[in-house]
Amino acid sequence: MSLPEMAAIATVLNPGNPGKILTWMNRPDSSLGLEIRSIKDKDEDKEYKSPATVGTIKNPSSIATFIVEHMANVYAIGNDDFVYRLSPTIEKIDDASVAGNAASLAGTSDGEKAWLYYLTGGKKQITEYQVDDGPNQTLVNEVCYEKTYIAATYNPDLKRRWVAFQLSSGQIKVMNLDKGTNYIIGDSSQSKLQTPLAMCYVSSGSDSKGGIFVYYTNKDGQLLRAYKTTALGDDSAFSASVNFGNDARTVSQFSQISVTAAPESNIVTYISGAGKNRKLTKFLDLRS
């Protein structure tokens, strides 16, 4: 039986060269691949081939990456439904077991500590795992869509952890874990069920539009973005979603999306096209 198509993608600024972005993805043999791309100019889209065999990374699943102690750390779900660290060392996380058939993994870091998020139990529980420390903490119980993807980011200005996930209604819920507040992106019911999700934080000190940015797709594969300012503190609502329409290439049905905040734009990475025309695509959201 052929495996489902999957494009697990995770991006992070290169700690050794902030002018470059590290793009981690699953290769055709389900091992970990890496592309290094510029944060500014639009790169030529590169051909992408879906995994065809069972390898290190479970198919379908997700990849999470973040910076800890100035090094890029990469995590993925293995075929035994445990989380694995794949870079800078290879290590099975023995107490991080993911619900069977769950495909989502997200992570974020404050530069020293890091947190992973994945589905456990009946696939409607989101668990937080503090890397190299633990213990597990159940964040959401019997609320989220059982096939939801998860996104995570960290606000270093207010020291806040954020996660986003999809509800069974199709709406996207965003949680400020450190303050204990929840937000619904009001018009996100237009999202595709099991939409890919990506999220990043932009400091208001470095950008006039600082805040939380959440990316998702609709049923037609169009890329959308919701935004919440942090200039008004934690209590402001998310704005109406922006549909990038023809400005961004359509996201492939099987592709996940990843976003990394650069000084002048948010860099959104995903697979576009179909069949032999599938491409690794980079879209620059100028935060306008």
PDB file of C-alpha atoms in Angstrom:
ATOM      1  CA  MET A   1       0.000   0.000   0.000  1.00  0.00           C
ATOM      2  CA  SER A   2       1.386   3.404  -0.951  1.00  0.00           C
ATOM      3  CA  LEU A   3       2.005   5.897   1.817  1.00  0.00           C
ATOM      4  CA  PRO A   4       0.078   9.184   1.932  1.00  0.00           C
ATOM      5  CA  GLU A   5       1.758  12.254   0.559  1.00  0.00           C
ATOM      6  CA  MET A   6       3.267  14.503   3.199  1.00  0.00           C
ATOM      7  CA  ALA A   7       5.361  17.632   3.252  1.00  0.00           C
ATOM      8  CA  ALA A   8       6.547  18.182   6.819  1.00  0.00           C
ATOM      9  CA  ILE A   9       8.329  21.542   6.914  1.00  0.00           C
ATOM     10  CA  ALA A  10       9.910  23.614   9.702  1.00  0.00           C
ATOM     11  CA  THR A  11      11.973  26.798   9.389  1.00  0.00           C
ATOM     12  CA  VAL A  12      14.171  28.901  11.645  1.00  0.00           C
ATOM     13  CA  LEU A  13      16.663  31.736  11.185  1.00  0.00           C
ATOM     14  CA  ASN A  14      20.224  30.459  10.872  1.00  0.00           C
ATOM     15  CA  PRO A  15      21.886  31.303  14.228  1.00  0.00           C
ATOM     16  CA  GLY A  16      25.256  31.480  12.479  1.00  0.00           C
ATOM     17  CA  ASN A  17      24.024  33.752   9.676  1.00  0.00           C
ATOM     18  CA  PRO A  18      20.751  35.624  10.366  1.00  0.00           C
ATOM     19  CA  GLY A  19      20.561  36.542   6.680  1.00  0.00           C
ATOM     20  CA  LYS A  20      19.728  32.911   5.907  1.00  0.00           C
ATOM     21  CA  ILE A  21      16.829  30.678   6.853  1.00  0.00           C
ATOM     22  CA  LEU A  22      17.165  26.965   7.604  1.00  0.00           C
ATOM     23  CA  THR A  23      14.373  24.933   6.007  1.00  0.00           C
ATOM     24  CA  TRP A  24      14.028  21.404   7.383  1.00  0.00           C
ATOM     25  CA  MET A  25      11.802  18.888   5.585  1.00  0.00           C
ATOM     26  CA  ASN A  26      11.251  15.194   5.015  1.00  0.00           C
ATOM     27  CA  ARG A  27      13.153  13.718   2.058  1.00  0.00           C
ATOM     28  CA  PRO A  28      11.714  11.086  -0.337  1.00  0.00           C
ATOM     29  CA  ASP A  29      13.077   8.326   1.941  1.00  0.00           C
ATOM     30  CA  SER A  30      11.469  10.007   5.012  1.00  0.00           C
ATOM     31  CA  SER A  31      14.839  11.122   6.373  1.00  0.00           C
ATOM     32  CA  LEU A  32      15.580  14.720   7.410  1.00  0.00           C
ATOM     33  CA  GLY A  33      16.575  17.176   4.680  1.00  0.00           C
ATOM     34  CA  LEU A  34      17.864  20.747   4.853  1.00  0.00           C
ATOM     35  CA  GLU A  35      17.735  23.719   2.464  1.00  0.00           C
ATOM     36  CA  ILE A  36      19.474  27.032   3.286  1.00  0.00           C
ATOM     37  CA  ARG A  37      17.793  30.049   1.691  1.00  0.00           C
ATOM     38  CA  SER A  38      18.013  33.855   1.813  1.00  0.00           C
ATOM     39  CA  ILE A  39      15.591  35.808   4.008  1.00  0.00           C
ATOM     40  CA  LYS A  40      15.256  38.618   1.451  1.00  0.00           C
ATOM     41  CA  ASP A  41      15.137  37.853  -2.235  1.00  0.00           C
ATOM     42  CA  LYS A  42      12.508  35.480  -3.536  1.00  0.00           C
ATOM     43  CA  ASP A  43      14.308  32.214  -4.224  1.00  0.00           C
ATOM     44  CA  GLU A  44      13.509  30.173  -7.277  1.00  0.00           C
ATOM     45  CA  ASP A  45      10.996  27.500  -6.299  1.00  0.00           C
ATOM     46  CA  LYS A  46      12.658  24.096  -5.995  1.00  0.00           C
ATOM     47  CA  GLU A  47      11.283  20.732  -7.061  1.00  0.00           C
ATOM     48  CA  TYR A  48       9.811  18.670  -4.234  1.00  0.00           C
ATOM     49  CA  LYS A  49       9.244  14.912  -4.109  1.00  0.00           C
ATOM     50  CA  SER A  50       6.972  13.281  -1.526  1.00  0.00           C
ATOM     51  CA  PRO A  51       8.248  10.490   0.740  1.00  0.00           C
ATOM     52  CA  ALA A  52       7.829   7.069  -0.812  1.00  0.00           C
ATOM     53  CA  THR A  53       9.307   4.801   1.865  1.00  0.00           C
ATOM     54  CA  VAL A  54       9.222   4.398   5.624  1.00  0.00           C
ATOM     55  CA  GLY A  55      12.244   6.142   7.138  1.00  0.00           C
ATOM     56  CA  THR A  56      13.189   8.107  10.251  1.00  0.00           C
ATOM     57  CA  ILE A  57      10.197  10.453  10.117  1.00  0.00           C
ATOM     58  CA  LYS A  58       6.694   9.049  10.419  1.00  0.00           C
ATOM     59  CA  ASN A  59       4.488   9.625   7.397  1.00  0.00           C
ATOM     60  CA  PRO A  60       2.317  11.608   7.913  1.00  0.00           C
ATOM     61  CA  SER A  61       3.668  13.709  10.779  1.00  0.00           C
ATOM     62  CA  SER A  62       5.365  17.026  11.516  1.00  0.00           C
ATOM     63  CA  ILE A  63       8.773  18.588  12.159  1.00  0.00           C
ATOM     64  CA  ALA A  64       9.485  21.195  14.860  1.00  0.00           C
ATOM     65  CA  THR A  65      12.567  23.407  15.062  1.00  0.00           C
ATOM     66  CA  PHE A  66      13.780  26.187  17.364  1.00  0.00           C
ATOM     67  CA  ILE A  67      17.009  27.696  18.684  1.00  0.00           C
ATOM     68  CA  VAL A  68      18.440  26.589  22.046  1.00  0.00           C
ATOM     69  CA  GLU A  69      21.825  27.903  23.228  1.00  0.00           C
ATOM     70  CA  HIS A  70      22.493  29.322  19.728  1.00  0.00           C
ATOM     71  CA  MET A  71      21.960  25.951  18.020  1.00  0.00           C
ATOM     72  CA  ALA A  72      19.122  24.800  15.795  1.00  0.00           C
ATOM     73  CA  ASN A  73      17.286  21.877  17.387  1.00  0.00           C
ATOM     74  CA  VAL A  74      15.029  19.679  15.235  1.00  0.00           C
ATOM     75  CA  TYR A  75      12.363  17.240  16.435  1.00  0.00           C
ATOM     76  CA  ALA A  76      10.029  14.861  14.597  1.00  0.00           C
ATOM     77  CA  ILE A  77       7.654  11.968  15.260  1.00  0.00           C
ATOM     78  CA  GLY A  78       9.095   8.495  14.639  1.00  0.00           C
ATOM     79  CA  ASN A  79       7.313   5.426  13.304  1.00  0.00           C
ATOM     80  CA  ASP A  80       6.884   4.116  16.872  1.00  0.00           C
ATOM     81  CA  ASP A  81       4.852   7.254  17.785  1.00  0.00           C
ATOM     82  CA  PHE A  82       7.552   8.715  20.016  1.00  0.00           C
ATOM     83  CA  VAL A  83       9.143  12.123  19.585  1.00  0.00           C
ATOM     84  CA  TYR A  84      12.773  12.100  18.423  1.00  0.00           C
ATOM     85  CA  ARG A  85      15.433  14.779  18.454  1.00  0.00           C
ATOM     86  CA  LEU A  86      17.142  14.625  15.038  1.00  0.00           C
ATOM     87  CA  SER A  87      19.583  17.541  15.357  1.00  0.00           C
ATOM     88  CA  PRO A  88      22.098  18.429  16.736  1.00  0.00           C
ATOM     89  CA  THR A  89      22.045  14.876  18.152  1.00  0.00           C
ATOM     90  CA  ILE A  90      19.782  11.894  17.504  1.00  0.00           C
ATOM     91  CA  GLU A  91      17.826  10.906  20.593  1.00  0.00           C
ATOM     92  CA  LYS A  92      14.529   9.199  21.349  1.00  0.00           C
ATOM     93  CA  ILE A  93      12.445  11.104  23.904  1.00  0.00           C
ATOM     94  CA  ASP A  94      11.273   8.119  25.935  1.00  0.00           C
ATOM     95  CA  ASP A  95       8.588   9.968  27.890  1.00  0.00           C
ATOM     96  CA  ALA A  96       7.114  11.830  24.892  1.00  0.00           C
ATOM     97  CA  SER A  97       4.624   9.390  23.376  1.00  0.00           C
ATOM     98  CA  VAL A  98       2.232  10.682  20.714  1.00  0.00           C
ATOM     99  CA  ALA A  99      -1.311   9.389  20.152  1.00  0.00           C
ATOM    100  CA  GLY A 100      -1.418   6.733  17.426  1.00  0.00           C
ATOM    101  CA  ASN A 101      -2.119   8.152  13.959  1.00  0.00           C
ATOM    102  CA  ALA A 102      -1.638  11.709  15.253  1.00  0.00           C
ATOM    103  CA  ALA A 103       0.438  13.808  12.876  1.00  0.00           C
ATOM    104  CA  SER A 104       1.048  17.073  14.707  1.00  0.00           C
ATOM    105  CA  LEU A 105       4.162  18.302  16.509  1.00  0.00           C
ATOM    106  CA  ALA A 106       5.075  21.902  17.296  1.00  0.00           C
ATOM    107  CA  GLY A 107       7.741  23.567  19.389  1.00  0.00           C
ATOM    108  CA  THR A 108       9.091  26.871  20.603  1.00  0.00           C
ATOM    109  CA  SER A 109      11.924  28.216  22.770  1.00  0.00           C
ATOM    110  CA  ASP A 110      13.024  31.239  24.769  1.00  0.00           C
ATOM    111  CA  GLY A 111      16.613  30.562  23.715  1.00  0.00           C
ATOM    112  CA  GLU A 112      17.420  28.497  26.799  1.00  0.00           C
ATOM    113  CA  LYS A 113      14.301  26.480  27.609  1.00  0.00           C
ATOM    114  CA  ALA A 114      12.162  24.784  24.956  1.00  0.00           C
ATOM    115  CA  TRP A 115       8.685  23.254  24.798  1.00  0.00           C
ATOM    116  CA  LEU A 116       7.096  20.669  22.509  1.00  0.00           C
ATOM    117  CA  TYR A 117       3.373  20.257  21.803  1.00  0.00           C
ATOM    118  CA  TYR A 118       1.678  17.124  20.495  1.00  0.00           C
ATOM    119  CA  LEU A 119      -1.550  15.096  20.709  1.00  0.00           C
ATOM    120  CA  THR A 120      -2.006  12.406  23.351  1.00  0.00           C
ATOM    121  CA  GLY A 121      -4.785  10.280  24.788  1.00  0.00           C
ATOM    122  CA  GLY A 122      -7.813  10.134  22.526  1.00  0.00           C
ATOM    123  CA  LYS A 123      -6.152  12.543  20.076  1.00  0.00           C
ATOM    124  CA  LYS A 124      -8.138  15.414  21.569  1.00  0.00           C
ATOM    125  CA  GLN A 125      -5.579  16.238  24.243  1.00  0.00           C
ATOM    126  CA  ILE A 126      -2.683  18.594  23.572  1.00  0.00           C
ATOM    127  CA  THR A 127       0.295  17.918  25.820  1.00  0.00           C
ATOM    128  CA  GLU A 128       3.153  20.299  26.578  1.00  0.00           C
ATOM    129  CA  TYR A 129       6.583  18.769  27.165  1.00  0.00           C
ATOM    130  CA  GLN A 130       9.438  20.889  28.512  1.00  0.00           C
ATOM    131  CA  VAL A 131      12.555  19.638  26.758  1.00  0.00           C
ATOM    132  CA  ASP A 132      15.221  18.139  29.030  1.00  0.00           C
ATOM    133  CA  ASP A 133      13.069  18.806  32.063  1.00  0.00           C
ATOM    134  CA  GLY A 134       9.415  17.728  31.798  1.00  0.00           C
ATOM    135  CA  PRO A 135       6.987  16.785  33.167  1.00  0.00           C
ATOM    136  CA  ASN A 136       4.146  16.529  30.687  1.00  0.00           C
ATOM    137  CA  GLN A 137       1.267  18.936  31.127  1.00  0.00           C
ATOM    138  CA  THR A 138      -2.160  18.483  29.521  1.00  0.00           C
ATOM    139  CA  LEU A 139      -3.220  21.820  28.051  1.00  0.00           C
ATOM    140  CA  VAL A 140      -6.417  20.930  26.206  1.00  0.00           C
ATOM    141  CA  ASN A 141      -8.744  18.036  26.934  1.00  0.00           C
ATOM    142  CA  GLU A 142     -11.618  16.882  24.687  1.00  0.00           C
ATOM    143  CA  VAL A 143     -11.881  20.227  22.898  1.00  0.00           C
ATOM    144  CA  CYS A 144      -9.634  20.283  19.837  1.00  0.00           C
ATOM    145  CA  TYR A 145     -10.274  18.601  16.507  1.00  0.00           C
ATOM    146  CA  GLU A 146      -8.770  15.120  16.740  1.00  0.00           C
ATOM    147  CA  LYS A 147      -6.715  15.588  13.544  1.00  0.00           C
ATOM    148  CA  THR A 148      -5.653  19.144  14.275  1.00  0.00           C
ATOM    149  CA  TYR A 149      -2.208  20.421  13.500  1.00  0.00           C
ATOM    150  CA  ILE A 150      -0.568  22.589  16.168  1.00  0.00           C
ATOM    151  CA  ALA A 151       1.489  25.779  15.948  1.00  0.00           C
ATOM    152  CA  ALA A 152       3.569  27.401  18.692  1.00  0.00           C
ATOM    153  CA  THR A 153       5.596  30.551  19.266  1.00  0.00           C
ATOM    154  CA  TYR A 154       7.211  32.515  22.101  1.00  0.00           C
ATOM    155  CA  ASN A 155       6.949  36.212  22.987  1.00  0.00           C
ATOM    156  CA  PRO A 156      10.279  37.133  24.629  1.00  0.00           C
ATOM    157  CA  ASP A 157       9.119  40.684  25.438  1.00  0.00           C
ATOM    158  CA  LEU A 158       6.354  39.534  27.805  1.00  0.00           C
ATOM    159  CA  LYS A 159       7.716  36.003  28.322  1.00  0.00           C
ATOM    160  CA  ARG A 160       4.619  34.288  26.949  1.00  0.00           C
ATOM    161  CA  ARG A 161       4.164  30.872  25.307  1.00  0.00           C
ATOM    162  CA  TRP A 162       1.479  30.661  22.632  1.00  0.00           C
ATOM    163  CA  VAL A 163      -0.135  27.674  20.901  1.00  0.00           C
ATOM    164  CA  ALA A 164      -2.764  27.481  18.154  1.00  0.00           C
ATOM    165  CA  PHE A 165      -4.935  24.562  17.085  1.00  0.00           C
ATOM    166  CA  GLN A 166      -8.186  23.815  15.268  1.00  0.00           C
ATOM    167  CA  LEU A 167     -11.563  23.045  16.820  1.00  0.00           C
ATOM    168  CA  SER A 168     -14.053  20.544  15.409  1.00  0.00           C
ATOM    169  CA  SER A 169     -16.055  23.526  14.124  1.00  0.00           C
ATOM    170  CA  GLY A 170     -13.119  24.454  11.908  1.00  0.00           C
ATOM    171  CA  GLN A 171     -12.347  27.607  13.881  1.00  0.00           C
ATOM    172  CA  ILE A 172      -8.809  28.219  15.108  1.00  0.00           C
ATOM    173  CA  LYS A 173      -8.185  28.727  18.817  1.00  0.00           C
ATOM    174  CA  VAL A 174      -5.084  30.480  20.149  1.00  0.00           C
ATOM    175  CA  MET A 175      -3.951  30.137  23.770  1.00  0.00           C
ATOM    176  CA  ASN A 176      -1.671  32.374  25.815  1.00  0.00           C
ATOM    177  CA  LEU A 177      -0.359  29.687  28.147  1.00  0.00           C
ATOM    178  CA  ASP A 178       1.363  31.934  30.665  1.00  0.00           C
ATOM    179  CA  LYS A 179      -1.620  34.206  31.218  1.00  0.00           C
ATOM    180  CA  GLY A 180      -4.253  31.517  30.731  1.00  0.00           C
ATOM    181  CA  THR A 181      -6.253  33.433  28.123  1.00  0.00           C
ATOM    182  CA  ASN A 182      -7.903  32.025  24.990  1.00  0.00           C
ATOM    183  CA  TYR A 183      -8.807  33.612  21.673  1.00  0.00           C
ATOM    184  CA  ILE A 184     -10.889  32.442  18.720  1.00  0.00           C
ATOM    185  CA  ILE A 185      -9.929  33.770  15.292  1.00  0.00           C
ATOM    186  CA  GLY A 186     -13.425  34.946  14.427  1.00  0.00           C
ATOM    187  CA  ASP A 187     -13.489  34.308  10.689  1.00  0.00           C
ATOM    188  CA  SER A 188     -11.364  31.142  10.756  1.00  0.00           C
ATOM    189  CA  SER A 189     -14.389  28.896  10.180  1.00  0.00           C
ATOM    190  CA  GLN A 190     -13.461  29.351   6.500  1.00  0.00           C
ATOM    191  CA  SER A 191     -10.353  27.244   7.153  1.00  0.00           C
ATOM    192  CA  LYS A 192      -9.881  23.793   5.677  1.00  0.00           C
ATOM    193  CA  LEU A 193     -10.548  21.059   8.219  1.00  0.00           C
ATOM    194  CA  GLN A 194      -7.101  19.824   9.312  1.00  0.00           C
ATOM    195  CA  THR A 195      -5.617  23.012   7.958  1.00  0.00           C
ATOM    196  CA  PRO A 196      -1.848  23.384   8.203  1.00  0.00           C
ATOM    197  CA  LEU A 197      -0.977  25.939  10.882  1.00  0.00           C
ATOM    198  CA  ALA A 198       1.999  28.219  11.475  1.00  0.00           C
ATOM    199  CA  MET A 199       2.565  31.008  13.974  1.00  0.00           C
ATOM    200  CA  CYS A 200       5.266  33.563  14.802  1.00  0.00           C
ATOM    201  CA  TYR A 201       5.846  36.563  17.045  1.00  0.00           C
ATOM    202  CA  VAL A 202       7.239  39.913  15.889  1.00  0.00           C
ATOM    203  CA  SER A 203       8.547  42.318  18.520  1.00  0.00           C
ATOM    204  CA  SER A 204       6.722  45.647  18.560  1.00  0.00           C
ATOM    205  CA  GLY A 205      10.053  47.274  19.324  1.00  0.00           C
ATOM    206  CA  SER A 206      11.447  46.266  15.923  1.00  0.00           C
ATOM    207  CA  ASP A 207       8.307  46.579  13.773  1.00  0.00           C
ATOM    208  CA  SER A 208       5.332  48.939  13.711  1.00  0.00           C
ATOM    209  CA  LYS A 209       3.105  45.890  13.370  1.00  0.00           C
ATOM    210  CA  GLY A 210       4.466  43.791  16.184  1.00  0.00           C
ATOM    211  CA  GLY A 211       2.355  40.974  17.520  1.00  0.00           C
ATOM    212  CA  ILE A 212       1.194  37.393  16.955  1.00  0.00           C
ATOM    213  CA  PHE A 213       0.727  36.170  13.366  1.00  0.00           C
ATOM    214  CA  VAL A 214      -1.194  32.958  12.598  1.00  0.00           C
ATOM    215  CA  TYR A 215      -1.228  31.379   9.114  1.00  0.00           C
ATOM    216  CA  TYR A 216      -3.669  28.796   7.772  1.00  0.00           C
ATOM    217  CA  THR A 217      -5.403  27.762   4.534  1.00  0.00           C
ATOM    218  CA  ASN A 218      -8.975  27.657   3.300  1.00  0.00           C
ATOM    219  CA  LYS A 219     -10.668  24.822   1.419  1.00  0.00           C
ATOM    220  CA  ASP A 220      -9.163  26.065  -1.865  1.00  0.00           C
ATOM    221  CA  GLY A 221      -5.614  26.022  -0.505  1.00  0.00           C
ATOM    222  CA  GLN A 222      -5.328  29.812  -0.375  1.00  0.00           C
ATOM    223  CA  LEU A 223      -2.999  31.185   2.301  1.00  0.00           C
ATOM    224  CA  LEU A 224      -4.588  33.329   5.036  1.00  0.00           C
ATOM    225  CA  ARG A 225      -3.151  35.259   7.967  1.00  0.00           C
ATOM    226  CA  ALA A 226      -4.713  36.519  11.195  1.00  0.00           C
ATOM    227  CA  TYR A 227      -2.927  39.075  13.362  1.00  0.00           C
ATOM    228  CA  LYS A 228      -3.127  40.214  16.981  1.00  0.00           C
ATOM    229  CA  THR A 229      -1.261  43.322  18.101  1.00  0.00           C
ATOM    230  CA  THR A 230       0.716  43.270  21.333  1.00  0.00           C
ATOM    231  CA  ALA A 231       0.854  47.067  21.553  1.00  0.00           C
ATOM    232  CA  LEU A 232      -2.410  46.963  23.543  1.00  0.00           C
ATOM    233  CA  GLY A 233      -1.240  44.203  25.882  1.00  0.00           C
ATOM    234  CA  ASP A 234      -2.584  40.665  26.015  1.00  0.00           C
ATOM    235  CA  ASP A 235      -6.285  41.490  25.799  1.00  0.00           C
ATOM    236  CA  SER A 236      -6.737  42.689  22.212  1.00  0.00           C
ATOM    237  CA  ALA A 237      -8.597  40.448  19.751  1.00  0.00           C
ATOM    238  CA  PHE A 238      -7.340  38.989  16.483  1.00  0.00           C
ATOM    239  CA  SER A 239      -8.013  41.088  13.402  1.00  0.00           C
ATOM    240  CA  ALA A 240      -9.989  39.859  10.396  1.00  0.00           C
ATOM    241  CA  SER A 241      -7.948  37.358   8.393  1.00  0.00           C
ATOM    242  CA  VAL A 242      -6.117  38.512   5.273  1.00  0.00           C
ATOM    243  CA  ASN A 243      -6.465  36.239   2.225  1.00  0.00           C
ATOM    244  CA  PHE A 244      -3.307  36.564   0.133  1.00  0.00           C
ATOM    245  CA  GLY A 245      -5.155  35.172  -2.902  1.00  0.00           C
ATOM    246  CA  ASN A 246      -3.060  35.240  -6.063  1.00  0.00           C
ATOM    247  CA  ASP A 247      -0.181  37.009  -4.289  1.00  0.00           C
ATOM    248  CA  ALA A 248       0.828  33.652  -2.782  1.00  0.00           C
ATOM    249  CA  ARG A 249       0.892  30.379  -4.669  1.00  0.00           C
ATOM    250  CA  THR A 250      -1.785  27.885  -3.634  1.00  0.00           C
ATOM    251  CA  VAL A 251      -0.697  25.519  -0.859  1.00  0.00           C
ATOM    252  CA  SER A 252      -0.730  21.855  -1.911  1.00  0.00           C
ATOM    253  CA  GLN A 253      -3.378  19.713  -0.241  1.00  0.00           C
ATOM    254  CA  PHE A 254      -0.768  17.561   1.537  1.00  0.00           C
ATOM    255  CA  SER A 255       1.624  20.355   2.543  1.00  0.00           C
ATOM    256  CA  GLN A 256       2.236  21.815   5.950  1.00  0.00           C
ATOM    257  CA  ILE A 257       3.325  25.444   6.314  1.00  0.00           C
ATOM    258  CA  SER A 258       6.013  27.076   8.421  1.00  0.00           C
ATOM    259  CA  VAL A 259       6.703  30.726   9.208  1.00  0.00           C
ATOM    260  CA  THR A 260       9.781  32.504  10.517  1.00  0.00           C
ATOM    261  CA  ALA A 261       9.885  36.191  11.462  1.00  0.00           C
ATOM    262  CA  ALA A 262      12.750  38.064   9.783  1.00  0.00           C
ATOM    263  CA  PRO A 263      13.546  41.771  10.291  1.00  0.00           C
ATOM    264  CA  GLU A 264      11.543  42.960   7.263  1.00  0.00           C
ATOM    265  CA  SER A 265       9.015  40.190   6.621  1.00  0.00           C
ATOM    266  CA  ASN A 266       7.489  36.945   7.804  1.00  0.00           C
ATOM    267  CA  ILE A 267       8.830  34.113   5.647  1.00  0.00           C
ATOM    268  CA  VAL A 268       6.157  31.494   4.938  1.00  0.00           C
ATOM    269  CA  THR A 269       7.376  28.189   3.468  1.00  0.00           C
ATOM    270  CA  TYR A 270       5.258  25.398   1.989  1.00  0.00           C
ATOM    271  CA  ILE A 271       4.790  23.124  -1.030  1.00  0.00           C
ATOM    272  CA  SER A 272       2.786  24.426  -3.979  1.00  0.00           C
ATOM    273  CA  GLY A 273       1.627  22.763  -7.183  1.00  0.00           C
ATOM    274  CA  ALA A 274       0.653  19.173  -7.893  1.00  0.00           C
ATOM    275  CA  GLY A 275       2.081  16.045  -9.510  1.00  0.00           C
ATOM    276  CA  LYS A 276       5.445  16.667 -11.168  1.00  0.00           C
ATOM    277  CA  ASN A 277       5.031  20.420 -10.688  1.00  0.00           C
ATOM    278  CA  ARG A 278       5.309  20.403  -6.888  1.00  0.00           C
ATOM    279  CA  LYS A 279       7.678  23.104  -5.641  1.00  0.00           C
ATOM    280  CA  LEU A 280       9.200  24.174  -2.337  1.00  0.00           C
ATOM    281  CA  THR A 281       7.834  27.724  -2.176  1.00  0.00           C
ATOM    282  CA  LYS A 282       8.821  30.753  -0.101  1.00  0.00           C
ATOM    283  CA  PHE A 283       6.346  33.622   0.350  1.00  0.00           C
ATOM    284  CA  LEU A 284       7.381  36.929   1.936  1.00  0.00           C
ATOM    285  CA  ASP A 285       4.611  38.508   4.014  1.00  0.00           C
ATOM    286  CA  LEU A 286       5.643  42.151   4.399  1.00  0.00           C
ATOM    287  CA  ARG A 287       3.264  42.545   7.373  1.00  0.00           C
ATOM    288  CA  SER A 288       1.396  45.378   5.624  1.00  0.00           C
TER     289      SER A 288
END
